[in-house]
Short mmCIF file of C-alpha atoms and ligand atoms in Angstrom, two decimals:
data_model
loop_
_atom_site.label_atom_id
_atom_site.label_comp_id
_atom_site.label_asym_id
_atom_site.label_seq_id
_atom_site.Cartn_x
_atom_site.Cartn_y
_atom_site.Cartn_z
CA MET A 10 -8.10 84.00 -18.05
CA ALA A 11 -5.84 83.07 -20.88
CA ALA A 12 -3.86 79.90 -20.53
CA ARG A 13 -0.18 80.44 -20.10
CA ARG A 14 1.36 79.97 -23.49
CA PRO A 15 4.73 78.28 -23.75
CA LYS A 16 7.48 80.55 -24.91
CA VAL A 17 9.88 78.23 -26.57
CA CYS A 18 13.47 79.15 -27.02
CA ILE A 19 15.61 77.89 -29.85
CA ASP A 20 19.13 76.95 -28.99
CA ARG A 21 20.85 77.43 -32.26
CA ILE A 22 23.32 74.67 -32.88
CA LEU A 23 25.27 75.15 -36.04
CA PRO A 24 25.39 72.32 -38.54
CA SER A 25 28.57 70.35 -38.17
CA GLU A 26 30.14 71.63 -41.36
CA MET A 27 29.95 75.14 -40.01
CA MET A 28 31.53 74.30 -36.70
CA ARG A 29 35.05 75.46 -36.06
CA LEU A 30 35.88 72.15 -34.49
CA GLN A 31 38.14 69.73 -36.19
CA ARG A 32 37.58 66.07 -35.97
CA THR A 33 40.27 64.25 -34.06
CA MET A 34 42.10 61.82 -36.29
CA ARG A 35 42.56 58.18 -35.54
CA GLY A 36 45.76 57.51 -33.67
CA PRO A 37 47.80 54.33 -34.20
CA ALA A 38 46.56 52.68 -31.02
CA GLY A 39 43.52 54.77 -30.74
CA ARG A 40 39.92 54.21 -30.18
CA VAL A 41 38.06 56.90 -32.03
CA ARG A 42 35.63 59.04 -30.20
CA ALA A 43 33.73 61.62 -32.21
CA ILE A 44 34.08 65.18 -31.10
CA SER A 45 31.03 65.91 -29.09
CA PRO A 46 29.02 68.96 -30.00
CA ILE A 47 28.99 69.62 -26.31
CA GLY A 48 32.59 70.64 -26.85
CA LYS A 49 31.13 74.08 -27.12
CA ALA A 50 32.33 75.24 -23.75
CA TRP A 51 34.62 78.26 -23.73
CA MET A 52 38.06 77.91 -22.26
CA ASN A 53 37.87 77.89 -18.51
CA GLY A 54 38.75 81.29 -17.05
CA SER A 55 37.66 83.19 -20.17
CA THR A 56 36.45 86.76 -20.14
CA LEU A 57 33.66 87.03 -22.70
CA ARG A 58 32.94 90.47 -24.05
CA VAL A 59 29.35 91.53 -24.57
CA LYS A 60 27.93 94.05 -27.00
CA PHE A 61 24.36 95.31 -26.85
CA MET A 62 22.72 95.80 -30.24
CA GLY A 63 19.87 97.92 -28.90
CA GLY A 64 17.77 97.54 -25.78
CA THR A 65 16.67 100.04 -23.15
CA SER A 66 18.83 100.72 -20.13
CA ALA A 67 16.35 98.71 -18.03
CA GLN A 68 16.60 95.74 -20.42
CA GLN A 69 20.38 95.94 -20.43
CA ARG A 70 20.44 96.09 -16.63
CA THR A 71 18.35 92.89 -16.43
CA VAL A 72 20.76 91.15 -18.81
CA ARG A 73 23.79 92.18 -16.75
CA GLU A 74 22.17 91.02 -13.52
CA GLN A 75 21.22 87.61 -14.87
CA ALA A 76 24.55 87.01 -16.64
CA ASP A 77 26.13 87.57 -13.25
CA TRP A 78 24.07 84.70 -11.80
CA TRP A 79 26.31 82.40 -13.85
CA SER A 80 29.63 84.18 -13.31
CA GLN A 81 29.14 83.98 -9.54
CA HIS A 82 29.55 80.21 -9.88
CA ALA A 83 31.38 79.61 -13.16
CA ASN A 84 35.00 80.58 -13.74
CA LEU A 85 33.92 83.02 -16.45
CA LYS A 86 33.69 86.79 -16.58
CA PHE A 87 31.43 88.94 -18.72
CA ASP A 88 32.77 92.30 -19.81
CA PHE A 89 29.93 94.52 -21.05
CA ASN A 90 32.24 96.77 -23.04
CA ASN A 91 30.26 96.88 -26.32
CA ALA A 92 33.40 95.97 -28.27
CA ALA A 93 32.78 95.72 -32.01
CA ASN A 94 34.25 92.21 -32.00
CA ALA A 95 32.61 91.07 -28.74
CA GLU A 96 32.05 87.30 -28.49
CA ILE A 97 28.44 87.84 -27.37
CA ARG A 98 26.19 90.27 -29.25
CA ILE A 99 22.66 90.77 -27.98
CA ALA A 100 19.69 92.07 -29.95
CA PHE A 101 16.25 92.83 -28.53
CA ASP A 102 13.99 92.14 -31.52
CA ALA A 103 10.49 91.59 -30.07
CA SER A 104 9.36 89.80 -33.23
CA ASP A 105 12.10 87.18 -33.13
CA GLY A 106 11.53 85.33 -29.84
CA ALA A 107 14.38 84.40 -27.54
CA TRP A 108 17.31 82.37 -28.71
CA SER A 109 21.06 82.02 -28.51
CA TYR A 110 23.79 80.18 -30.27
CA VAL A 111 25.45 77.60 -28.05
CA GLY A 112 28.88 78.27 -26.55
CA THR A 113 31.81 78.67 -28.93
CA ASP A 114 29.45 78.47 -31.95
CA CYS A 115 29.01 82.21 -31.27
CA ARG A 116 32.44 82.71 -32.83
CA GLY A 117 31.16 81.48 -36.17
CA ILE A 118 28.60 84.26 -36.48
CA ALA A 119 29.35 87.41 -38.51
CA LEU A 120 30.30 90.32 -36.26
CA ASN A 121 27.41 92.47 -37.48
CA GLU A 122 24.87 89.85 -36.43
CA PRO A 123 23.60 89.03 -32.94
CA THR A 124 24.51 85.77 -31.22
CA MET A 125 21.52 86.13 -28.91
CA ASN A 126 18.08 87.67 -29.22
CA LEU A 127 15.93 88.63 -26.26
CA GLY A 128 12.51 89.25 -27.79
CA PHE A 129 11.07 88.84 -24.32
CA LEU A 130 12.77 89.10 -20.97
CA ASP A 131 10.30 87.85 -18.41
CA GLY A 132 11.45 85.73 -15.48
CA GLY A 133 14.84 84.16 -16.00
CA THR A 134 14.90 84.44 -19.80
CA ALA A 135 18.24 86.26 -19.92
CA ALA A 136 19.79 83.71 -17.55
CA HIS A 137 18.42 80.91 -19.72
CA GLU A 138 19.91 82.40 -22.89
CA PHE A 139 23.25 83.04 -21.18
CA GLY A 140 23.12 79.37 -20.20
CA HIS A 141 23.16 78.54 -23.93
CA THR A 142 25.90 81.09 -24.55
CA ILE A 143 28.17 79.37 -22.05
CA GLY A 144 27.48 75.97 -23.58
CA LEU A 145 24.37 74.56 -21.95
CA ALA A 146 21.61 72.77 -23.82
CA HIS A 147 17.93 72.50 -23.05
CA GLU A 148 17.07 70.48 -20.02
CA HIS A 149 13.93 69.15 -21.73
CA GLN A 150 16.20 67.52 -24.29
CA ASN A 151 18.25 65.76 -21.65
CA PRO A 152 18.73 62.16 -22.82
CA ALA A 153 18.34 61.00 -19.24
CA GLY A 154 14.68 61.42 -20.06
CA GLY A 155 11.95 62.65 -17.86
CA ILE A 156 9.47 64.08 -20.31
CA LYS A 157 7.26 61.65 -22.22
CA TRP A 158 5.90 63.76 -25.02
CA ASN A 159 2.48 63.50 -26.53
CA GLU A 160 4.10 64.13 -29.89
CA ALA A 161 0.88 64.72 -31.86
CA ALA A 162 -0.30 67.34 -29.34
CA VAL A 163 3.02 69.15 -29.30
CA ILE A 164 3.26 69.26 -33.10
CA ARG A 165 -0.38 70.45 -33.36
CA GLU A 166 0.04 73.20 -30.74
CA MET A 167 3.32 74.49 -32.10
CA LYS A 168 1.75 74.96 -35.55
CA LYS A 169 -0.50 77.62 -34.00
CA SER A 170 0.21 81.22 -33.04
CA PRO A 171 2.60 82.54 -31.82
CA ASN A 172 5.10 79.96 -33.03
CA PHE A 173 3.80 78.67 -36.40
CA TRP A 174 6.39 75.92 -36.39
CA ASP A 175 6.26 73.12 -38.90
CA GLU A 176 6.61 69.54 -37.73
CA GLN A 177 10.30 69.38 -38.54
CA THR A 178 11.09 72.47 -36.47
CA THR A 179 9.11 71.15 -33.53
CA ARG A 180 10.82 67.80 -33.75
CA HIS A 181 14.23 69.48 -33.86
CA ASN A 182 13.68 71.95 -31.07
CA ILE A 183 11.42 70.10 -28.68
CA LEU A 184 10.97 66.40 -29.31
CA ARG A 185 14.44 65.40 -30.33
CA LYS A 186 16.68 64.49 -27.45
CA TYR A 187 20.38 64.91 -27.55
CA SER A 188 22.01 61.52 -27.69
CA VAL A 189 23.78 60.53 -24.53
CA ASP A 190 27.30 60.79 -25.89
CA GLN A 191 26.63 64.28 -27.22
CA VAL A 192 25.94 65.64 -23.80
CA ASN A 193 27.84 66.29 -20.64
CA GLY A 194 25.02 66.34 -18.22
CA THR A 195 23.27 65.67 -15.02
CA GLN A 196 20.08 63.73 -14.49
CA VAL A 197 17.08 65.74 -15.56
CA ASP A 198 16.78 68.65 -13.18
CA PRO A 199 13.16 69.82 -12.84
CA ASP A 200 14.36 73.07 -11.27
CA SER A 201 16.90 74.00 -13.96
CA VAL A 202 16.69 77.46 -15.49
CA MET A 203 17.37 75.59 -18.75
CA LEU A 204 13.96 73.92 -18.54
CA TYR A 205 10.93 75.63 -20.03
CA PHE A 206 7.30 75.51 -19.10
CA PHE A 207 5.31 72.89 -20.97
CA PRO A 208 1.63 72.23 -20.27
CA SER A 209 0.60 68.81 -19.03
CA SER A 210 -1.50 68.26 -22.18
CA TRP A 211 1.76 68.06 -24.13
CA THR A 212 2.91 64.98 -22.31
CA ALA A 213 1.80 61.37 -22.57
CA ASN A 214 1.70 60.95 -18.81
CA GLY A 215 -0.11 64.22 -18.09
CA ILE A 216 2.84 65.63 -16.17
CA GLY A 217 3.97 69.04 -17.37
CA THR A 218 6.95 71.11 -16.40
CA LYS A 219 7.25 74.44 -14.71
CA ALA A 220 9.28 77.40 -15.87
CA ASN A 221 12.13 78.25 -13.58
CA ASP A 222 13.17 81.83 -13.13
CA GLU A 223 16.45 81.33 -11.32
CA LEU A 224 19.41 78.97 -11.33
CA SER A 225 18.80 75.69 -9.54
CA SER A 226 21.32 74.28 -7.11
CA ILE A 227 22.25 71.68 -9.75
CA ASP A 228 22.71 74.42 -12.39
CA LYS A 229 25.19 76.13 -10.05
CA GLU A 230 26.98 72.91 -9.18
CA PHE A 231 27.21 71.73 -12.80
CA ILE A 232 28.52 75.01 -14.22
CA ALA A 233 31.18 75.19 -11.49
CA GLY A 234 32.03 71.50 -11.90
CA ALA A 235 34.90 69.71 -13.53
CA LYS A 236 33.25 69.41 -16.96
CA MET A 237 32.45 73.10 -17.26
CA TYR A 238 34.12 76.03 -15.51
CA PRO A 239 35.75 75.13 -12.18
CA LYS A 240 37.30 78.06 -10.36
CA THR A 241 40.26 75.90 -9.38
CA GLY A 242 41.63 75.82 -12.93
CA THR A 243 44.92 77.34 -14.02
CA THR A 244 44.55 80.79 -15.56
CA PRO A 245 45.98 81.46 -19.03
CA THR A 246 48.54 83.94 -17.75
CA ASP A 247 50.38 81.41 -15.58
CA ALA A 248 50.21 78.49 -17.99
CA PRO A 249 53.63 76.83 -18.41
CA GLU A 250 55.00 76.55 -21.95
CA LEU A 251 55.46 73.24 -23.74
CA LYS A 252 58.36 73.39 -26.19
CA VAL A 253 57.41 71.84 -29.52
CA ASN A 254 59.51 68.70 -30.19
CA ALA A 255 61.09 68.87 -26.72
CA LYS A 256 63.51 65.98 -26.11
CA THR A 257 61.69 64.84 -23.00
CA ARG A 258 58.04 64.70 -22.14
CA THR A 259 56.77 67.21 -19.59
CA LYS A 260 55.85 65.50 -16.32
CA ALA A 261 52.86 66.60 -14.29
CA SER A 262 50.21 65.28 -12.00
CA ILE A 263 46.59 66.00 -11.41
CA GLY A 264 45.88 66.29 -7.70
CA THR A 265 42.18 65.64 -7.61
CA ALA A 266 39.58 64.32 -9.99
CA GLY A 267 38.27 67.14 -12.13
CA GLU A 268 41.30 69.34 -11.58
CA GLU A 269 42.73 70.74 -14.76
CA ASP A 270 46.12 71.84 -15.98
CA LEU A 271 46.69 74.44 -18.64
CA TYR A 272 49.71 74.72 -20.98
CA ARG A 273 50.62 76.94 -23.85
CA PHE A 274 52.81 76.31 -26.84
CA VAL A 275 53.98 78.27 -29.86
CA ALA A 276 53.44 76.82 -33.33
CA LYS A 277 56.20 78.64 -35.21
CA ALA A 278 55.06 77.39 -38.60
CA ASP A 279 51.89 76.08 -40.22
CA GLY A 280 51.66 72.31 -40.15
CA ARG A 281 50.37 69.20 -38.49
CA TYR A 282 50.88 68.98 -34.73
CA VAL A 283 50.28 66.11 -32.35
CA ILE A 284 49.64 66.73 -28.67
CA ASP A 285 49.31 63.69 -26.46
CA THR A 286 49.32 62.59 -22.87
CA ALA A 287 50.79 59.38 -21.47
CA GLY A 288 50.40 57.63 -18.16
CA PRO A 289 47.80 55.81 -16.09
CA THR A 290 45.39 58.71 -15.65
CA ASP A 291 42.19 59.06 -17.68
CA MET A 292 42.70 62.37 -19.42
CA TYR A 293 40.51 64.72 -21.36
CA MET A 294 42.23 67.32 -23.51
CA LYS A 295 41.15 70.50 -25.28
CA LEU A 296 43.14 72.65 -27.69
CA PHE A 297 42.43 76.38 -28.02
CA GLY A 298 43.86 78.98 -30.38
CA PRO A 299 45.48 80.41 -32.34
CA THR A 300 46.25 83.25 -29.95
CA SER A 301 42.64 83.33 -28.76
CA ARG A 302 41.99 81.75 -25.42
CA THR A 303 38.37 81.21 -26.29
CA ALA A 304 38.44 79.45 -29.67
CA LEU A 305 38.28 75.69 -29.35
CA VAL A 306 40.22 73.94 -32.11
CA ALA A 307 39.76 70.32 -31.06
CA GLU A 308 39.17 68.11 -28.08
CA ASP A 309 39.76 64.48 -27.31
CA ASP A 310 39.04 61.91 -24.68
CA ASP A 311 40.51 58.52 -25.41
CA SER A 312 42.24 58.56 -28.80
CA GLY A 313 45.64 58.06 -27.21
CA THR A 314 47.01 54.92 -25.61
CA ASP A 315 44.59 53.40 -23.08
CA THR A 316 42.74 56.30 -21.54
CA ASN A 317 45.12 58.97 -22.71
CA ALA A 318 44.20 61.81 -24.97
CA ARG A 319 45.69 62.65 -28.35
CA ILE A 320 44.92 65.51 -30.68
CA THR A 321 46.27 65.64 -34.22
CA ALA A 322 45.47 68.93 -35.87
CA ASP A 323 46.55 71.05 -38.82
CA LEU A 324 47.38 74.38 -37.26
CA ILE A 325 48.35 77.76 -38.55
CA ALA A 326 51.30 79.43 -36.84
CA GLY A 327 50.38 81.05 -33.56
CA ASN A 328 50.04 80.63 -29.82
CA TYR A 329 47.92 77.75 -28.56
CA PHE A 330 46.58 76.61 -25.22
CA VAL A 331 46.14 73.00 -24.13
CA GLN A 332 43.79 72.22 -21.29
CA VAL A 333 44.12 68.82 -19.66
CA ARG A 334 41.57 67.52 -17.26
CA HIS A 335 41.15 64.34 -15.26
CA TYR A 336 38.03 62.80 -16.70
CA ASN A 337 36.61 61.87 -13.33
CA ARG A 338 35.10 58.55 -14.36
CA THR A 339 36.63 57.19 -11.22
CA ALA A 340 37.74 59.22 -8.28
CA GLY A 341 41.41 59.75 -7.85
CA LYS A 342 44.47 61.47 -9.12
CA GLY A 343 47.39 60.62 -11.25
CA ASN A 344 50.67 61.35 -12.89
CA TYR A 345 50.92 61.93 -16.58
CA THR A 346 53.26 63.33 -19.17
CA ILE A 347 52.46 65.57 -22.10
CA LYS A 348 54.21 66.41 -25.33
CA VAL A 349 53.70 68.48 -28.47
CA ARG A 350 55.30 67.35 -31.72
CA LYS A 351 55.32 68.84 -35.16
CA MET A 352 55.01 66.14 -37.81
ZN1 ZN B 24 16.68 77.82 -24.72
#
């Protein structure tokens, strides 16, 4: 009986210079916090369109079923309309393994190229790849630890068929852990669909992992949670408008930790805009646009005064969305104000 061979998925994270994110600039009173690559989540409430680039009807049915595992819990919809400019484009090249770009990185890929490949579809593979597509990373790279690699064994095994990976590729895709401040995460979840099977001989402590073919309870909780896609969020259609350079700041309050507010504003001309919050509440802010509700422009945690958020960005004219969320470091709620200025 042949040993079960690990099928290793590559989550394709674009190099930083190719990311559409802008770095938040240092504010006058600000602490600087680098934009985290985990800012790859789509705007909460998004409908992501999906185009199949091949695949049998049975394969496509499996993909639809497993994508739905996520949308049952996350505030996201998948529209399998095969639009030419769909955000998610799925190929079924059996010689190319299984992989996906992560979250909003999909927008940086040419429209005639796939953002996901499903070279195999056994178990929960489609669910795993959709996990990447909606912004999740590999559980085995969780910085909270868990797996103590036997690095020499992993590098040796991955050089063999069917992977033929060189040491650098193995280090990047398996051994390297995401640093803690790059990741919004849970403790390592041994039941996560984002974990892959690794044999015990690959670990220093002889403890392997099992492949998981369905979403774990923590997967469901995390994707529906405050940092990802809570169903309690405001939808884009009822977002109130912030007037640029309004005389007074817009007052609002967040009722519960993790709740989010959504605003829109119109940048009538190209230029530098500053969006900031003020008040005692620890705020986390994301800017999406132009026009698109799914393209993240920038995000910020604590660049504003105290724990407030501030984004300074050079924008082209268009409609933008600002999502504000209580950061949930401590329980509670709070009042805040928000304002958009053109410099
Ligand atoms: Zn993967």
